[in-house]
Every structure is written in structure tokens, then in C-alpha cells.
């Protein structure tokens, strides 16, 4: 399926109304392979297994999966709702997932039941709005950056994580195009290596020069004076501006403050959870320790070995200098309603 | 060869005067294999290739390799000195390497030439002194820790990195034995994974429970209140107390200060470089970016990809609360002469 209104060359989610295709992000950058699915449970498994990841991309995938569910259920609304419940449980931290599922439920309610064609329009609209939000964020974020600045980013927040050009990485691509960003560093982002695998792949596709560092080198990089901004995405933003994002984000925010750098978070307003007063209420997903041991050459955790593998952390609002949504740049004190 | 005076069960360097055996640390924890070498250049290569690593262990290996060089050179002092030059260049950051080589040169000078038996005694003495220093540091360091404390360590600083029970990890093992340490966390330590491979293996051998975390989770761990001390080794300590150590150490020191934790550095006095006024003069080794890309499933760096891979960093003395050497615990302001 063509999406002629997509401004970027990279896309990771394709849907023709019947078949959902996902670029398998577990295999990048070594291999570009697509998985095709026709049922909602396959899509839920793809979300849980990180075939697709990134809060906005998970939301879009879930919206398309809700269309697949409607086709499967053939009007059986209870079965459709149950499929959406399973989708919603695929990942706990990103709010965009439950936001997109709730929007699909609303659409069905308005149409008197899960009508596949109406739901397809709604899902396409979610995707289209994300593309537009990405563009607006890229411009609003880039405008904050002084010409020639160095930036450090974390995880992957580009086309692979969203429906469009990305959130933080969209700002970086746009900032580079405008000459506001002169140097790009990307954390490799253990344990899943979204930085060295996905961000590196995207930036190389876009022709933006970059250097990957291990997280342990972020403090040295900051002390070297080569970066002015740390720019990350978010998986959930509380009303007070506390930010849940990939593990390591809070570390970067503390280090940025120590070194006098600025810290920008870029996320669509679907990431904001205004019901959530502060970051204390956010459920932090822990994944299998196998993600840690695999790198050490171990297929499983040997007796006596143990690991703690939280995959998100919470950055308190007081360490955040700027939150960019499609509505523009927000500055402290943050109040999202 | 037996070393009956070694208090610990783990050893990684064996020398019978003719053959140097090194436990190949590149293969742990998946496999325990020993490499045997009879020439100094093989030993230099083993140091460069990280078969053996850890500042004190590198020093001991170089001392034994100087004996091998003396046997090879059969009295040709120029050839012996040239072999020692090559040894000294195997790794640039750890001062213990040049310290051990200088000590072997002094011994030869005192004996009127590179006499293998005299040099063998000297090398054994270097090894024996490291074992004793380890014991003294373990006790002095553990004495600083309140009963039941949680600690976080970085890299590997145990028996695999030294001649004895270790530096920082020796403090942790002793602190655990005394009940002063109640919880042990270890950074996995990218890119070489000394934590998840070597420290995890050692602690499991010693029966000390631990959990490995990715570096990106260190800030979250500190915020959780589970650790009171960060304890690391050092590769070089300047006269003013600035500490060069494994990349990520400086990050931990900044994070520890932010969270109100204490930061302890444990290293034998051979690690102190009193000629060096501050950390600014320390040569920071950069290793191949391949160490970063390998984890991402890439055999080589694809076109358009780039990485920065410094393997040490410098922690300014003002972030260090305590430096433990075999002479005891030192507190700020530090003045090493």
C-alpha cells in the first residue's frame, strides 16, 4: 500500500485494510524483513515481542489490529472487545497503546458496533494525525536549538517508532536540515540496542552523520563540551511533566543538569496522561533478564546469576527544560490538562 | 603451580617460571579456558586483546612476561629492553603496567642484567604484594560501610582483575562476609561486559548474591534507595585524587552525588601516579568501534555508521568520597605523593 502523504522515506507499518505488515525491528540493521499478519492476536504478540516498538508506533499498530479484530469477529462485539483487551495488555508502560485502543472503542460505540470500514477510517486517521504531529513537533523542537549545536539522543524515536518522521529524531533530522544541529550522538541503548541498531540505521538512511556511544560514555561526552541538548521521546507524560521513557533517560537528565546542558522531551499529546498527577503512578515494565545475559554469551541465566531489567524510568519534571508536542514547545512549570 | 598463600579460590594468572598461563577472560562465563604462553610478545598480545585485563592483573602479567623475555634473550639486554618496551605499549591507560615494567627494569639494573631467576623472584614478589594489598584494602574498605548497606559496582575488580581477591570486589566480598553489605548490584559494563560476564561469574563462584543491571538503570537504582555506596576500582589515580577508570565510572560518580550516595575507589598504591598532578594529563584509550557494533549484530561498521568508543573516563576528585589503598582509607582533600 502506498501512503503518498508520508513525507519520509522510511516506513515500518503498512496496512491495506486486510493485512498488517510490520518491518521486523528485531532484525535491523542486519536485515530488513517484513512480517505480515491478518489477526489481532498476532499483532498483540508482535507488540509484546518488539517486532514494532516506540509508543506512537505501538498505538498505530494497535489501531490497525483493532480493524483486523473487527473483520475476525464479524459483528460479535464481545469477542471484539476481548481482542482489544488482549491488545491493550501487550505492553504496560506506553500510554499511546491504551489511548489508541480507547479511541477505536469510542469509534465502534459511535457506529453502533465494530464496523470494519468505519474502524479502518479511524485507524488511518490516527496514523495521519501522527504523521502531522511529527511534522509539527520537528519544527517546534528545532526552533529551540541554536545553530550548530551538538545533541545526544537515546533509544529510537524516528520513523520506526512513530507513523511519521519521528518525535525526538524528527526534531534532530529537521534541526540538521536547518543547520541548527551540527553534531549528533546516539546512545546505543541497552539492552535492546534501539540506538545502535535502529537510530543508527535511520540516520544512515537519512544521510545524517552521527556517532553511537555506550550509555556509560554519555557523561564523558557531556564533559567534553560537544553537546548542548539531550533530546528524547516519551512513553508517558504525567500532568505535572514527569516523563516515563526508555531506561537511561532519567540518567541522561541528571547528567545533563550536572553539565549545564538542556533536556528536551518530544512526544505527541497522545503520550500525555492528564489523569496521572505525577510519575509516581506509572507502571514500569520489567522484561526478561535474558535480554541482559544474551549479550554476555549466555542462552539462559546460570544458577546464582540474577539481573534487574526495568525497561523504562521516570524523569522528574524539574530536570526537563522543554516538552515539545504538536501544540508547540512547553516550558516549566508544566501543567497538562 | 600452587600458590598456597592465596586466600581466594579464583585465580586467573599462573606462572611456573617457564610457562605463563592466563584464564581467557574473553570467553567467560560461557567457557573456562586457559591460554599458555612462553614468549613476551604473546603475553603483550594477550594484554592488548584482553585475555587478561584489570590494572593490577596486567601489571602482574607484564612482570611474568619480563621473565619470559629474559629467558628468550639469553643475556642480550638490548633485546630484553625492547621486549619490555613492547609490553609497556600493550595498553595505554593503566599505570600498573608501566609501574611493573619499570620495577622489572630496576631489578635487572640492580642485578647487572636481565637474570631470569632474579627477575622471577621479583615478579613473584609483585604478585605476592598484590595479594597482600588486596587483603588490606578489603578490610579497610569494608570498615567504611554501615551494616546492611546496598552497593553498586562497575566493571570487574575481583580476582580476575588482580593477583588476589580484588580491589573494589574484594571490599564487596569482605563487606558481605562481615554483614556490612546486604545487597550487591553490578553494572553490566558495556561494551566489554566485564560486569555481566566476569563480576557475575566471580560473585556466583563466591556465593555472594547479586543483581546485574545495565548502566542505563544505575540512576533508577539509586533513586530507589537500594544502594548507599558506589564502589569501583581505578586504572590510574592522579596526585590530586582524580581517578581514571573504566568508562561509566564518572557517570556513576555524578549520579551518586546527585542521589546523596557515597563513592569509594579501591586501588593498590601502584595505581597512584604521583607524577601526575591531575586527571587532565591521562591518556584515554579508545578501542575499535567493532566492540559496539558486534552487539548490534554487525560484523563490521556499515557505510554511514560511526561510533565513539573511549574505554576509560576521568572522575574528578571532588566527586570521590574515599580512596582505599593498602595503606588504608583516604578522604578529601586527597594529596598523593
GROMACS .gro file of C-alpha atoms in nm, chain A residues 48-317:
model
  270
   48UNK     CA    1   0.489  -0.780   2.303
   49UNK     CA    2   0.786  -0.930   2.115
   50UNK     CA    3   0.911  -0.589   1.996
   51UNK     CA    4   0.864  -0.653   1.624
   52UNK     CA    5   0.725  -0.300   1.645
   53UNK     CA    6   0.811  -0.066   1.933
   54UNK     CA    7   0.803   0.304   2.012
   55UNK     CA    8   0.498   0.447   2.185
   56UNK     CA    9   0.329   0.613   1.881
   57UNK     CA   10   0.403   0.317   1.651
   58UNK     CA   11   0.253   0.078   1.905
   59UNK     CA   12  -0.063   0.292   1.913
   60UNK     CA   13  -0.095   0.291   1.533
   61UNK     CA   14  -0.031  -0.083   1.516
   62UNK     CA   15  -0.299  -0.144   1.781
   63UNK     CA   16  -0.546   0.073   1.586
   64UNK     CA   17  -0.490  -0.131   1.270
   65UNK     CA   18  -0.508  -0.452   1.474
   66UNK     CA   19  -0.850  -0.341   1.601
   67UNK     CA   20  -0.963  -0.338   1.236
   68UNK     CA   21  -0.832  -0.693   1.193
   69UNK     CA   22  -1.021  -0.788   1.510
   70UNK     CA   23  -1.343  -0.643   1.369
   71UNK     CA   24  -1.303  -0.848   1.049
   72UNK     CA   25  -1.241  -1.165   1.251
   73UNK     CA   26  -1.529  -1.109   1.493
   74UNK     CA   27  -1.791  -1.049   1.225
   75UNK     CA   28  -2.009  -0.831   1.444
   76UNK     CA   29  -1.962  -1.027   1.771
   77UNK     CA   30  -1.889  -0.723   1.986
   78UNK     CA   31  -1.793  -0.918   2.299
   79UNK     CA   32  -1.527  -1.106   2.102
   80UNK     CA   33  -1.406  -0.777   1.954
   81UNK     CA   34  -1.380  -0.613   2.296
   82UNK     CA   35  -1.192  -0.917   2.430
   83UNK     CA   36  -0.942  -0.895   2.142
   84UNK     CA   37  -0.889  -0.526   2.225
   85UNK     CA   38  -0.834  -0.615   2.591
   86UNK     CA   39  -0.557  -0.855   2.486
   87UNK     CA   40  -0.403  -0.589   2.261
   88UNK     CA   41  -0.407  -0.336   2.542
   89UNK     CA   42  -0.215  -0.571   2.770
   90UNK     CA   43   0.069  -0.631   2.521
   91UNK     CA   44   0.290  -0.357   2.675
   92UNK     CA   45   0.215  -0.181   3.004
   93UNK     CA   46   0.407   0.149   3.003
   94UNK     CA   47   0.329   0.335   2.680
   95UNK     CA   48   0.004   0.526   2.718
   96UNK     CA   49  -0.043   0.556   2.340
   97UNK     CA   50  -0.144   0.190   2.328
   98UNK     CA   51  -0.441   0.229   2.561
   99UNK     CA   52  -0.513   0.571   2.407
  100UNK     CA   53  -0.541   0.420   2.057
  101UNK     CA   54  -0.746   0.122   2.178
  102UNK     CA   55  -0.983   0.357   2.366
  103UNK     CA   56  -1.022   0.565   2.051
  104UNK     CA   57  -1.113   0.256   1.849
  105UNK     CA   58  -1.366   0.154   2.115
  106UNK     CA   59  -1.522   0.502   2.100
  107UNK     CA   60  -1.544   0.478   1.724
  108UNK     CA   61  -1.725   0.142   1.749
  109UNK     CA   62  -1.961   0.283   2.010
  110UNK     CA   63  -2.045   0.578   1.784
  111UNK     CA   64  -2.110   0.341   1.492
  112UNK     CA   65  -2.328   0.105   1.697
  113UNK     CA   66  -2.071  -0.179   1.683
  114UNK     CA   67  -1.729  -0.276   1.543
  115UNK     CA   68  -1.779  -0.191   1.177
  116UNK     CA   69  -1.455  -0.275   0.992
  117UNK     CA   70  -1.477   0.006   0.739
  118UNK     CA   71  -1.550   0.278   0.994
  119UNK     CA   72  -1.272   0.143   1.216
  120UNK     CA   73  -1.033   0.140   0.918
  121UNK     CA   74  -1.105   0.510   0.858
  122UNK     CA   75  -1.048   0.583   1.225
  123UNK     CA   76  -0.716   0.393   1.231
  124UNK     CA   77  -0.598   0.572   0.917
  125UNK     CA   78  -0.691   0.898   1.083
  126UNK     CA   79  -0.484   0.806   1.391
  127UNK     CA   80  -0.191   0.731   1.161
  128UNK     CA   81  -0.240   1.051   0.958
  129UNK     CA   82  -0.262   1.263   1.271
  130UNK     CA   83   0.063   1.109   1.397
  131UNK     CA   84   0.237   1.199   1.070
  132UNK     CA   85   0.116   1.558   1.104
  133UNK     CA   86   0.202   1.575   1.472
  134UNK     CA   87   0.555   1.453   1.390
  135UNK     CA   88   0.599   1.734   1.139
  136UNK     CA   89   0.472   1.997   1.380
  137UNK     CA   90   0.695   1.869   1.661
  138UNK     CA   91   1.002   1.860   1.436
  139UNK     CA   92   0.957   2.228   1.357
  140UNK     CA   93   0.870   2.338   1.710
  141UNK     CA   94   1.162   2.142   1.859
  142UNK     CA   95   1.419   2.251   1.603
  143UNK     CA   96   1.325   2.615   1.665
  144UNK     CA   97   1.455   2.581   2.024
  145UNK     CA   98   1.807   2.489   1.914
  146UNK     CA   99   2.088   2.736   1.848
  147UNK     CA  100   2.267   2.694   1.511
  148UNK     CA  101   2.547   2.438   1.508
  149UNK     CA  102   2.455   2.268   1.836
  150UNK     CA  103   2.558   1.916   1.927
  151UNK     CA  104   2.284   1.684   2.051
  152UNK     CA  105   2.265   1.347   2.222
  153UNK     CA  106   1.961   1.123   2.183
  154UNK     CA  107   1.853   0.796   2.342
  155UNK     CA  108   1.666   0.491   2.218
  156UNK     CA  109   1.489   0.519   1.882
  157UNK     CA  110   1.227   0.785   1.825
  158UNK     CA  111   1.223   0.811   1.448
  159UNK     CA  112   1.012   0.673   1.168
  160UNK     CA  113   1.049   0.325   1.318
  161UNK     CA  114   0.892   0.439   1.645
  162UNK     CA  115   0.610   0.650   1.502
  163UNK     CA  116   0.387   0.682   1.200
  164UNK     CA  117   0.583   0.971   1.050
  165UNK     CA  118   0.931   1.122   1.073
  166UNK     CA  119   0.954   1.065   1.446
  167UNK     CA  120   0.947   1.261   1.768
  168UNK     CA  121   1.295   1.338   1.910
  169UNK     CA  122   1.459   1.202   1.596
  170UNK     CA  123   1.223   1.411   1.384
  171UNK     CA  124   1.350   1.720   1.568
  172UNK     CA  125   1.707   1.604   1.506
  173UNK     CA  126   1.652   1.537   1.134
  174UNK     CA  127   1.480   1.875   1.093
  175UNK     CA  128   1.740   2.052   1.307
  176UNK     CA  129   2.015   1.901   1.094
  177UNK     CA  130   1.839   2.010   0.773
  178UNK     CA  131   1.815   2.365   0.911
  179UNK     CA  132   2.178   2.372   1.027
  180UNK     CA  133   2.072   2.416   1.388
  181UNK     CA  134   2.218   2.078   1.475
  182UNK     CA  135   2.582   2.028   1.383
  183UNK     CA  136   2.667   1.705   1.565
  184UNK     CA  137   2.454   1.403   1.653
  185UNK     CA  138   2.538   1.141   1.915
  186UNK     CA  139   2.312   0.844   1.990
  187UNK     CA  140   2.321   0.616   2.295
  188UNK     CA  141   2.333   0.252   2.193
  189UNK     CA  142   2.051   0.195   2.447
  190UNK     CA  143   2.095  -0.135   2.625
  191UNK     CA  144   1.963  -0.392   2.649
  192UNK     CA  145   1.770  -0.381   2.322
  193UNK     CA  146   2.013  -0.155   2.134
  194UNK     CA  147   1.748   0.069   1.977
  195UNK     CA  148   2.023   0.330   1.933
  196UNK     CA  149   2.298   0.126   1.770
  197UNK     CA  150   2.051  -0.077   1.565
  198UNK     CA  151   1.752   0.143   1.480
  199UNK     CA  152   1.858   0.506   1.525
  200UNK     CA  153   2.189   0.432   1.352
  201UNK     CA  154   2.004   0.266   1.064
  202UNK     CA  155   1.756   0.554   1.030
  203UNK     CA  156   2.018   0.828   1.045
  204UNK     CA  157   2.232   0.648   0.788
  205UNK     CA  158   1.924   0.619   0.561
  206UNK     CA  159   1.860   0.993   0.606
  207UNK     CA  160   2.225   1.079   0.539
  208UNK     CA  161   2.268   1.246   0.879
  209UNK     CA  162   2.618   1.182   1.020
  210UNK     CA  163   2.619   1.052   1.377
  211UNK     CA  164   2.827   0.869   1.632
  212UNK     CA  165   2.694   0.598   1.860
  213UNK     CA  166   2.822   0.580   2.218
  214UNK     CA  167   2.759   0.338   2.501
  215UNK     CA  168   2.544   0.485   2.780
  216UNK     CA  169   2.850   0.475   3.009
  217UNK     CA  170   3.020   0.733   2.785
  218UNK     CA  171   2.737   0.989   2.800
  219UNK     CA  172   2.886   1.172   3.098
  220UNK     CA  173   3.230   1.194   2.935
  221UNK     CA  174   3.070   1.320   2.614
  222UNK     CA  175   2.886   1.590   2.807
  223UNK     CA  176   3.202   1.691   2.994
  224UNK     CA  177   3.381   1.725   2.657
  225UNK     CA  178   3.156   2.017   2.562
  226UNK     CA  179   3.042   1.859   2.234
  227UNK     CA  180   2.668   1.859   2.309
  228UNK     CA  181   2.426   2.134   2.413
  229UNK     CA  182   2.098   1.940   2.422
  230UNK     CA  183   1.980   1.595   2.518
  231UNK     CA  184   1.665   1.514   2.316
  232UNK     CA  185   1.448   1.212   2.390
  233UNK     CA  186   1.098   1.082   2.329
  234UNK     CA  187   0.849   0.972   2.595
  235UNK     CA  188   0.623   0.677   2.661
  236UNK     CA  189   0.401   0.856   2.910
  237UNK     CA  190   0.395   1.212   3.041
  238UNK     CA  191   0.213   1.295   3.365
  239UNK     CA  192   0.011   1.614   3.415
  240UNK     CA  193   0.300   1.768   3.612
  241UNK     CA  194   0.555   1.698   3.336
  242UNK     CA  195   0.716   1.387   3.485
  243UNK     CA  196   0.830   1.171   3.191
  244UNK     CA  197   0.836   0.792   3.161
  245UNK     CA  198   1.071   0.685   2.885
  246UNK     CA  199   1.327   0.420   2.792
  247UNK     CA  200   1.552   0.317   3.078
  248UNK     CA  201   1.854   0.550   3.081
  249UNK     CA  202   1.653   0.867   3.011
  250UNK     CA  203   1.649   0.969   3.377
  251UNK     CA  204   2.025   0.906   3.393
  252UNK     CA  205   2.075   1.142   3.097
  253UNK     CA  206   1.856   1.409   3.258
  254UNK     CA  207   2.062   1.401   3.579
  255UNK     CA  208   2.387   1.414   3.381
  256UNK     CA  209   2.259   1.695   3.159
  257UNK     CA  210   2.169   1.907   3.462
  258UNK     CA  211   2.511   1.842   3.619
  259UNK     CA  212   2.686   1.955   3.300
  260UNK     CA  213   2.461   2.255   3.235
  261UNK     CA  214   2.306   2.109   2.919
  262UNK     CA  215   1.940   2.136   2.830
  263UNK     CA  216   1.697   1.845   2.822
  264UNK     CA  217   1.412   1.828   2.566
  265UNK     CA  218   1.133   1.571   2.553
  266UNK     CA  219   0.941   1.533   2.227
  267UNK     CA  220   0.612   1.341   2.218
  268UNK     CA  221   0.265   1.376   2.066
  269UNK     CA  222  -0.011   1.483   2.302
  270UNK     CA  223  -0.144   1.125   2.290
  271UNK     CA  224   0.153   1.047   2.516
  272UNK     CA  225   0.030   1.286   2.783
  273UNK     CA  226  -0.180   1.117   3.050
  274UNK     CA  227  -0.362   1.408   3.217
  275UNK     CA  228  -0.531   1.165   3.462
  276UNK     CA  229  -0.190   1.092   3.603
  277UNK     CA  230  -0.088   1.358   3.852
  278UNK     CA  231   0.281   1.263   3.867
  279UNK     CA  232   0.527   0.997   3.752
  280UNK     CA  233   0.492   0.804   4.076
  281UNK     CA  234   0.181   0.628   3.943
  282UNK     CA  235   0.348   0.489   3.630
  283UNK     CA  236   0.373   0.111   3.593
  284UNK     CA  237   0.734   0.037   3.490
  285UNK     CA  238   0.761  -0.270   3.268
  286UNK     CA  239   1.033  -0.521   3.360
  287UNK     CA  240   1.141  -0.755   3.085
  288UNK     CA  241   1.321  -1.088   3.094
  289UNK     CA  242   1.679  -1.086   3.229
  290UNK     CA  243   1.761  -1.295   2.921
  291UNK     CA  244   1.786  -0.962   2.732
  292UNK     CA  245   2.087  -0.884   2.952
  293UNK     CA  246   2.250  -1.229   2.958
  294UNK     CA  247   2.229  -1.283   2.583
  295UNK     CA  248   2.493  -1.013   2.527
  296UNK     CA  249   2.719  -1.194   2.773
  297UNK     CA  250   2.702  -1.505   2.557
  298UNK     CA  251   2.455  -1.689   2.782
  299UNK     CA  252   2.143  -1.850   2.643
  300UNK     CA  253   1.985  -1.861   2.989
  301UNK     CA  254   2.052  -1.729   3.339
  302UNK     CA  255   2.301  -1.967   3.508
  303UNK     CA  256   2.240  -2.075   3.871
  304UNK     CA  257   2.347  -1.798   4.108
  305UNK     CA  258   2.314  -1.531   3.839
  306UNK     CA  259   2.044  -1.264   3.864
  307UNK     CA  260   1.962  -0.939   3.686
  308UNK     CA  261   1.717  -0.650   3.722
  309UNK     CA  262   1.583  -0.537   3.385
  310UNK     CA  263   1.340  -0.245   3.409
  311UNK     CA  264   1.291  -0.106   3.059
  312UNK     CA  265   1.160   0.239   3.147
  313UNK     CA  266   1.238   0.502   3.406
  314UNK     CA  267   1.075   0.821   3.525
  315UNK     CA  268   1.243   1.159   3.487
  316UNK     CA  269   1.104   1.417   3.728
  317UNK     CA  270   0.974   1.732   3.563
   0.00000   0.00000   0.00000
